[in-house]
Coordinates of C-alpha atoms and ligand atoms in Angstrom, one line a residue:
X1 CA 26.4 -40.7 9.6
X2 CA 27.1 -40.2 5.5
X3 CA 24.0 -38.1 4.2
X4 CA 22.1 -39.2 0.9
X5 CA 22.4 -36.3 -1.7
X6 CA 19.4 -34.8 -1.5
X7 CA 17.2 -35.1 1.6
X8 CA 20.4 -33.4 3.1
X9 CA 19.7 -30.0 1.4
X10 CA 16.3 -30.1 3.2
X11 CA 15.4 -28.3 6.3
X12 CA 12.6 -27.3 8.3
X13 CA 12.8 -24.5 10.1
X14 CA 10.1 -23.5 13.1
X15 CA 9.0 -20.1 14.1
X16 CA 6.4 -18.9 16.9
X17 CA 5.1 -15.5 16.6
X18 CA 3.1 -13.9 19.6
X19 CA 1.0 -11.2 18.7
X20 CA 0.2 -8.0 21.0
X21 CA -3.1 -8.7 23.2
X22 CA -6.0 -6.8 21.7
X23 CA -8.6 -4.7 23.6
X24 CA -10.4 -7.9 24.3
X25 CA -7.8 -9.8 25.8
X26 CA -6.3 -6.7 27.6
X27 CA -10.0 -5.9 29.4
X28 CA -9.9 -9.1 30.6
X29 CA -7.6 -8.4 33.0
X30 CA -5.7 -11.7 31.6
X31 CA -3.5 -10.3 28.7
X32 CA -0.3 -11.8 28.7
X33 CA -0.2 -14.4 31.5
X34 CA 0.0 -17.5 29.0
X35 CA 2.4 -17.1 27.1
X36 CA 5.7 -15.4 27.9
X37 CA 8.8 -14.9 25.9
X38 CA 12.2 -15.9 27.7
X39 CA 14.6 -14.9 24.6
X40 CA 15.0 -15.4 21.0
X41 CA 14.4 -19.5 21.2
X42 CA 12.1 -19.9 23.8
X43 CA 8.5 -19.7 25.5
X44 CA 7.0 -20.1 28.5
X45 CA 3.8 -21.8 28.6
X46 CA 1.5 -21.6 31.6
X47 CA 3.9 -20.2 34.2
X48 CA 2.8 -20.2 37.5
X49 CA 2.7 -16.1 38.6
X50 CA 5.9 -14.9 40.3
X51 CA 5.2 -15.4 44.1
X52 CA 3.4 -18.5 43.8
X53 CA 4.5 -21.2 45.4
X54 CA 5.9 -24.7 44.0
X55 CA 3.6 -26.6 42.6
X56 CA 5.8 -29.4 42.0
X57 CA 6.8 -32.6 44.3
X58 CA 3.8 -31.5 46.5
X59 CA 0.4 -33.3 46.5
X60 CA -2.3 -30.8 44.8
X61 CA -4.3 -28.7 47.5
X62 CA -8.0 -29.0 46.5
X63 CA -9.4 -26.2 44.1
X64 CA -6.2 -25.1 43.2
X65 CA -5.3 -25.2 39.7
X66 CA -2.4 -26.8 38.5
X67 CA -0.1 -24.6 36.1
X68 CA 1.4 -26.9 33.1
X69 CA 4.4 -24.6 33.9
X70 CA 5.9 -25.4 30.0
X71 CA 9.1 -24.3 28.1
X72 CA 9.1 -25.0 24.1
X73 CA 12.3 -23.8 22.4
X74 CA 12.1 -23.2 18.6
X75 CA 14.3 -21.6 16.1
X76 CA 12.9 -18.4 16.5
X77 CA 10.7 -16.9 18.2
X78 CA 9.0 -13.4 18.1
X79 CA 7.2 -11.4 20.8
X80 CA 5.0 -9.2 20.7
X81 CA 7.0 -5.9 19.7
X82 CA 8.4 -7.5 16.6
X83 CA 8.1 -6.1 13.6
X84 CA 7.5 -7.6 9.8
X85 CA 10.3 -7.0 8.5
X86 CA 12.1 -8.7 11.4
X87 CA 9.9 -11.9 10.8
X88 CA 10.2 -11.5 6.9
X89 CA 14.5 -11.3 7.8
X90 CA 14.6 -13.3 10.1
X91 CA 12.2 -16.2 8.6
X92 CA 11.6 -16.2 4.7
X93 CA 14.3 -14.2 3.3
X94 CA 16.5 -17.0 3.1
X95 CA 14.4 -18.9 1.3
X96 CA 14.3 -16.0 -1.5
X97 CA 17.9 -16.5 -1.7
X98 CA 17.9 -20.1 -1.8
X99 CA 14.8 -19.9 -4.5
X100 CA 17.1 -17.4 -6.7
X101 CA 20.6 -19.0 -6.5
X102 CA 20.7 -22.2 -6.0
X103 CA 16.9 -23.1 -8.2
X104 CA 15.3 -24.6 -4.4
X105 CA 11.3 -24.8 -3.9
X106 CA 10.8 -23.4 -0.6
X107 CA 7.3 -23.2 1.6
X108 CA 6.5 -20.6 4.5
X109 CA 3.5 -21.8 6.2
X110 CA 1.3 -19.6 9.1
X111 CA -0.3 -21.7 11.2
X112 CA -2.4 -21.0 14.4
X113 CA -6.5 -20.8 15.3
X114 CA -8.3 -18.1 14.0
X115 CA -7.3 -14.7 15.2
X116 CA -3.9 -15.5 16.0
X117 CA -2.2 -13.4 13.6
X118 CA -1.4 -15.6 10.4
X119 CA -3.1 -13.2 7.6
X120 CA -1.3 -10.5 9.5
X121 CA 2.2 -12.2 9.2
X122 CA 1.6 -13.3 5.6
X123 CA -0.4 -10.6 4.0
X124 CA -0.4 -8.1 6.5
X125 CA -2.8 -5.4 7.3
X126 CA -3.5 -2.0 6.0
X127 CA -0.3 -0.2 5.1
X128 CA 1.5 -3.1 7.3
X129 CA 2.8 -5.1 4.4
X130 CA 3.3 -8.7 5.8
X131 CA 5.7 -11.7 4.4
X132 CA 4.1 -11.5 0.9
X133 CA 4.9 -8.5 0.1
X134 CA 8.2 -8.1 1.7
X135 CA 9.1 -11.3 -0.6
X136 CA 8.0 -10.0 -3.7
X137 CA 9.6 -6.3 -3.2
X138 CA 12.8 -8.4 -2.5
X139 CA 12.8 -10.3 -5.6
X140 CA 12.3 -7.0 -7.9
X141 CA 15.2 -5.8 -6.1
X142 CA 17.6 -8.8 -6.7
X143 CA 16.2 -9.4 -10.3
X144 CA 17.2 -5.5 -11.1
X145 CA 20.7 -6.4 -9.8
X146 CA 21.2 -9.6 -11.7
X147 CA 19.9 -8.6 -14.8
X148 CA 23.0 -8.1 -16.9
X149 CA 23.4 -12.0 -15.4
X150 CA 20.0 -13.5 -16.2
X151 CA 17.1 -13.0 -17.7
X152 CA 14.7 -14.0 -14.8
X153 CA 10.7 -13.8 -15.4
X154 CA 8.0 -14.0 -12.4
X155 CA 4.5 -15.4 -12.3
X156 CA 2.4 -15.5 -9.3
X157 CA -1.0 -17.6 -8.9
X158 CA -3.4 -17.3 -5.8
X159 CA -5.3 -20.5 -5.1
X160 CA -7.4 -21.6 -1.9
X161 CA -7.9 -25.6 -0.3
X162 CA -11.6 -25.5 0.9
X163 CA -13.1 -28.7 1.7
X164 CA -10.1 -30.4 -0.5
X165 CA -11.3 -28.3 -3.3
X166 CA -8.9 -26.0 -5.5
X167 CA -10.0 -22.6 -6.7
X168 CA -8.1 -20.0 -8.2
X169 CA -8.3 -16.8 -6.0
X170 CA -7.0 -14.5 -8.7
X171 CA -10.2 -14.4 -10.5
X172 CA -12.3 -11.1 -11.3
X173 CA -14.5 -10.5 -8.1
X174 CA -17.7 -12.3 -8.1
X175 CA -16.6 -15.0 -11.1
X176 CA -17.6 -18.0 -9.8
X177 CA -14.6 -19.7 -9.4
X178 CA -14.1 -23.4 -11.0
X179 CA -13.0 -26.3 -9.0
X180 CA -9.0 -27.6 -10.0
X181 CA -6.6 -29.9 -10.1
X182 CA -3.0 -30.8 -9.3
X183 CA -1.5 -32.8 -11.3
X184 CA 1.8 -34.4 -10.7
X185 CA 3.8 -34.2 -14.2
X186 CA 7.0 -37.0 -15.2
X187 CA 9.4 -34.5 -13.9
X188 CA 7.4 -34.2 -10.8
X189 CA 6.5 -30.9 -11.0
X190 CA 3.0 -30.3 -10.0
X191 CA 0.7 -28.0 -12.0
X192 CA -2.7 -26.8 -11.6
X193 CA -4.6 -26.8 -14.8
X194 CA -7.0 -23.3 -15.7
X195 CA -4.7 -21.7 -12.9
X196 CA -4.4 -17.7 -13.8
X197 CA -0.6 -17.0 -13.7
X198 CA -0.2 -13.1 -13.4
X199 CA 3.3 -11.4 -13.9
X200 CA 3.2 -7.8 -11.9
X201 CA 6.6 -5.9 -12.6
X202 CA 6.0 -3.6 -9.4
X203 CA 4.9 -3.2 -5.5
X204 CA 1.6 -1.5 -6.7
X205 CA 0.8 -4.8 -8.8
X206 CA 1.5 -7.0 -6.3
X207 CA -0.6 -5.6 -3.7
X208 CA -3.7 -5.4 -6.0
X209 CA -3.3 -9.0 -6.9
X210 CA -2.6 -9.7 -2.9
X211 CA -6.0 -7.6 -1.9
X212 CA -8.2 -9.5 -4.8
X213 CA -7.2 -13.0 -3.4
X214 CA -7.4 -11.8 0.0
X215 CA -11.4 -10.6 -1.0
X216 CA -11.9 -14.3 -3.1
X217 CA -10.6 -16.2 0.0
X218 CA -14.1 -18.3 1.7
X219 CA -15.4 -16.6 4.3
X220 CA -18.0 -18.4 6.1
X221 CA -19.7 -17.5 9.4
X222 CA -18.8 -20.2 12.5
X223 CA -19.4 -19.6 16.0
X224 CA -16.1 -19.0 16.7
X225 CA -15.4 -15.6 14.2
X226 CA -17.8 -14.1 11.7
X227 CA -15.4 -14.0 8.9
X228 CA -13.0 -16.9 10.1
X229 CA -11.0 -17.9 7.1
X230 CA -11.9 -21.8 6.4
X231 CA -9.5 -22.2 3.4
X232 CA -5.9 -22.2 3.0
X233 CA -4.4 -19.5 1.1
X234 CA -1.5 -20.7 -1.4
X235 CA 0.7 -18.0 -3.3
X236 CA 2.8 -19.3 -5.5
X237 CA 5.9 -17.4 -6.8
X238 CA 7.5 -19.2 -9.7
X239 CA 10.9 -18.3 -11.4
X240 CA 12.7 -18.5 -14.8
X241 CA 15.8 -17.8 -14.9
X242 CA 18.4 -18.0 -18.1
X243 CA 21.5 -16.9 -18.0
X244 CA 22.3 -13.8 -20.8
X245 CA 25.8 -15.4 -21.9
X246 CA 24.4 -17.5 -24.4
X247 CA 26.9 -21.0 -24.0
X248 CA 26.5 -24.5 -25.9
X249 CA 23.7 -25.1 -24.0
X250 CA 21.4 -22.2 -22.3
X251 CA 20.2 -24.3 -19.2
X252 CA 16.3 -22.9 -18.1
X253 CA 16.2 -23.1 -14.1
X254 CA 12.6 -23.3 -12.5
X255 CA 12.2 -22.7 -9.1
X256 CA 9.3 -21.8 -6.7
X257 CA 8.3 -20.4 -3.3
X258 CA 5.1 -20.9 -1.9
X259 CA 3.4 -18.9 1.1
X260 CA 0.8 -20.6 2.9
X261 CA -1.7 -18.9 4.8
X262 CA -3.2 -22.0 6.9
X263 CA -6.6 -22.3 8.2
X264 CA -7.4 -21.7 11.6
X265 CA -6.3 -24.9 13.4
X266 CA -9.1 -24.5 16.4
X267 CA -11.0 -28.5 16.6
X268 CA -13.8 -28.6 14.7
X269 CA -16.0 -29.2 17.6
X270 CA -14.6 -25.6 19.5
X271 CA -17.2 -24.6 17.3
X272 CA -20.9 -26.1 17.5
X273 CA -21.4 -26.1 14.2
X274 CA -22.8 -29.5 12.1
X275 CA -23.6 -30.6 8.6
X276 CA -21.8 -28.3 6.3
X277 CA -19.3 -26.5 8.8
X278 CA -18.7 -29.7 10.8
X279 CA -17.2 -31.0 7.1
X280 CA -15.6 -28.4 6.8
X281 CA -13.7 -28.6 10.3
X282 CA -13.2 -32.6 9.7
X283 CA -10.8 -31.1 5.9
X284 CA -8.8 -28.6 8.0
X285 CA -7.9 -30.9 10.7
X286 CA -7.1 -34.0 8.0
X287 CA -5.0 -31.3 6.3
X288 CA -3.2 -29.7 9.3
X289 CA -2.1 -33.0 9.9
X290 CA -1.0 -34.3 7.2
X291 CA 1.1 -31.2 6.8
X292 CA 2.7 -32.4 9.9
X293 CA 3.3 -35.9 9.1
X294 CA 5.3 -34.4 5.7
X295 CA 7.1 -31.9 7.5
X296 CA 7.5 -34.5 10.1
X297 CA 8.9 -37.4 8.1
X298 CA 11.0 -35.1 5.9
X299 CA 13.1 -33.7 9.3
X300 CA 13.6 -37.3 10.0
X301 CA 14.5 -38.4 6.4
X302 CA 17.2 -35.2 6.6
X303 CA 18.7 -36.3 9.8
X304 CA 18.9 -39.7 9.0
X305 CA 19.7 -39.5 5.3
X306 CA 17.4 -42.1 4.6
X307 CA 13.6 -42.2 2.4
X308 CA 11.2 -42.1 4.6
X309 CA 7.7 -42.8 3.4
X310 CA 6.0 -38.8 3.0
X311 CA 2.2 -39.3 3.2
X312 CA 1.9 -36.4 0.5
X313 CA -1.3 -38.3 -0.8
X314 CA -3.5 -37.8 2.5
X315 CA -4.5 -34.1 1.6
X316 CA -5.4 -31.9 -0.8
X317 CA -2.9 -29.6 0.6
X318 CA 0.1 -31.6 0.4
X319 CA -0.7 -33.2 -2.9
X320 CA -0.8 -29.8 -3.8
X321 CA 3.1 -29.1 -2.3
X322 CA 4.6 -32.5 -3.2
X323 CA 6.9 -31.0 -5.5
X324 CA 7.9 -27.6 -2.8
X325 CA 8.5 -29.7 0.5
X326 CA 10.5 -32.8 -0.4
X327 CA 14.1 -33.0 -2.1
X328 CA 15.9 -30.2 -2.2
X329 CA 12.9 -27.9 -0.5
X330 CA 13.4 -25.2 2.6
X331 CA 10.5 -25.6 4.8
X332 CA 9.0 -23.0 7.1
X333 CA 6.6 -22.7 9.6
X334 CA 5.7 -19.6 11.6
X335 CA 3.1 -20.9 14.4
X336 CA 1.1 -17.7 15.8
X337 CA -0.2 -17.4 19.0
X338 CA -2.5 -15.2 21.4
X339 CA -0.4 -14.0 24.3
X340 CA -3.9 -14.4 26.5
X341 CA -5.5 -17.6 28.3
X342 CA -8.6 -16.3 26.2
X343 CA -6.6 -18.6 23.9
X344 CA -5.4 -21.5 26.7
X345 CA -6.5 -24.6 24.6
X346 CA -5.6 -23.0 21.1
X347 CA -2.5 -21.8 22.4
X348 CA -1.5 -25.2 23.9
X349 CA -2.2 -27.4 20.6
X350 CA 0.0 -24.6 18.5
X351 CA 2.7 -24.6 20.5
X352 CA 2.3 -28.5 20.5
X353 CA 2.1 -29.0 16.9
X354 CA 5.1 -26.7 16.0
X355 CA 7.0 -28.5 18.3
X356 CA 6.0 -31.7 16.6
X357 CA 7.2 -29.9 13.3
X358 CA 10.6 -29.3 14.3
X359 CA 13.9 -30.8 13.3
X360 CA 15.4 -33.2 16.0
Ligands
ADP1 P1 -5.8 -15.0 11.6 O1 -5.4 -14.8 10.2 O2 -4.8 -16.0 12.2 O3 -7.2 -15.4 11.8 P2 -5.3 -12.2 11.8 O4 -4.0 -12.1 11.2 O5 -6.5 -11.8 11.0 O6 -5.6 -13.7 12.4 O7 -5.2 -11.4 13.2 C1 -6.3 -11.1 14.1 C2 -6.3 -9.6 14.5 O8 -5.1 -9.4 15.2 C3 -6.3 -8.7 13.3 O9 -7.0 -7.6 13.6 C4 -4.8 -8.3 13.2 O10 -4.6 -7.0 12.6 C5 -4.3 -8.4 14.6 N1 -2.9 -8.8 14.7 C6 -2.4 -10.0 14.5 N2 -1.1 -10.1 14.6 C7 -0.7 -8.8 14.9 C8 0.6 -8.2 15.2 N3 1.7 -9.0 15.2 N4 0.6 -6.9 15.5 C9 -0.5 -6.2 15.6 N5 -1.8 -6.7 15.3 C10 -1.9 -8.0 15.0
MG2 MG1 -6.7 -15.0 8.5

């Protein structure tokens, strides 16, 4: 059918990322038996071992467990050998593109329990720069090649969702950071006021800025990690671009990316935590899925072509990203995943939700 002008520009793309087992997971003899990947657009989920017999059209012999024996395709997917810069290609870089030239707001979003790999993919480790910082390296790059074009300025902010409060993460270390707010302006831009908004001009400046959000994020102790990361993790990447032939009228382009480093989506009672960190678990799982209702209801509204009511208002989060995943927005997720039953439950809701995410 005819598509209305401008859900038809949006799209929501769906990754799943399966990192290598670590020594944990490989000691326990049950690495990589949970999830298996068949090619570049799908995973296996819970495959019986080779050798074992059909489970199926059978009635179940007593004590023996019953395999879910699953296959979720997705637009990507990446095993364990890939590398960053084939998730940054293959995932965000053409939402740089689609930030730069045609003025877009695009979101990437990691998602996945606790120790599945999002910081990894997003900020990356130790002299393993991750999608962040591939993004930002990109942008210098293309804003060097364009400048006899445009004049094109960069700011970046750092903020973190915790218990559906906002807090600047770009703050000197050990300020007490204030609680924000979004507000939603007549052009429907959201803005945070008392945000910092930092302009680095090289690698070096980005990855200080990168390592004092990552150092400002919450870190609270659960049951389930030490140093589990409880907030979401929001850069925002803003551009200004004017074009350098001066005409009748010098139109000012705005355009953003965002790159979301979710929470870790285990249930709030995996761990057996109460009062403060049961609160806590109650906000990350009202945010997780109200992230999936919007993502949700704007593949629909794109297929379609028609409004669909997005349920921005139920969370902080995507009050937050109103104005970066409707209209004329990229969306993507990247949903990371053990390779190990360690993981079985975790695993299964992931792979669940991002196939819930996706475009039909
Ligand atoms: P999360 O942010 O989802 O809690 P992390 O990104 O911190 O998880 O990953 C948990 C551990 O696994 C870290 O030690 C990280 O370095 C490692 N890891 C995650 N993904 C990969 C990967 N693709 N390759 C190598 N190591 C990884
Ligand atoms: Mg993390």
């Amino acid at each position: 059918g005819a598509k209305s002008s401008s859900p038809a520009e949006s799209s929501v793309t769906v990754a799943v990322r399966v990192r290598p087992p670590n020594s944990a997971e490989v000691q326990s003899g049950r690495a990589t038996n949970t999830v298996q990947v068949l090619d570049d657009h799908i995973v296996s989920f819970d495959a019986p071992p080779p050798g074992t017999a059909s489970q199926s059209g059978r009635p179940p012999v007593p004590g023996e467990r019953r395999f879910r024996d699953l296959r979720f395709a997705f637009d990507r997917v990446f095993g364990p050998e890939a590398s960053q810069a084939a998730v940054y290609e293959a995932t965000t870089k053409p939402l740089v593109a689609a930030v730069l030239e045609k003025g877009f707001n695009c979101s990437v979003f990691a998602y996945g329990a606790t120790g599945a790999g999002k910081t990894y993919t997003m900020l990356g480790y130790d002299g393993v720069p991750g999608v962040m910082m591939f993004t930002m390296e990109e942008l210098f790059e293309r804003i060097e090649q364009l400048r006899d074009d445009r004049a094109i300025e960069v700011t970046i902010s750092m903020l973190e969702v915790y218990n559906e409060t906002i807090r600047d993460l770009l703050v000197p270390l050990g300020t007490r950071p204030q609680s924000l707010d979004a507000r939603e302006q007549p052009d429907g831009e959201i803005t945070i006021a008392g945000l910092t908004e930092h302009s680095p001009t090289n690698a070096a400046e980005v990855l200080a800025l990168l390592g004092l959000g990552h150092q400002n994020r919450t870190m609270s102790p659960t049951c389930a990690n030490a140093t589990s990361s409880r907030s979401h993790a929001v850069l925002q990447i803003r551009l200004r671009q004017q074009p350098r032939i001066s005409g009748l009228h010098t139109s000012i382009q705005l355009s953003k990316l965002s790159l979301i480093d979710l929470a870790g989506s285990e249930r709030a009672s995996a761990t057996t935590n109460s009062g403060d960190r049961f609160q806590e678990g109650a906000n990350i799982n009202r945010s997780l899925l109200a992230l999936a209702n919007c993502i949700n209801a704007l593949g629909d509204a794109s297929v379609s072509g028609t409004t669909k009511h997005v349920p921005y208002r139920d969370s902080k989060l995507t009050r937050l990203l109103k104005d970066s995943l409707g209209g004329n927005c990229k969306t993507v997720m990247i949903a990371n995943v053990s390779p190990s039953d360690l993981h079985y439950e975790d695993t299964y809701n992931t792979l669940k939700y991002a196939n819930r995410a996706k475009e039909i």
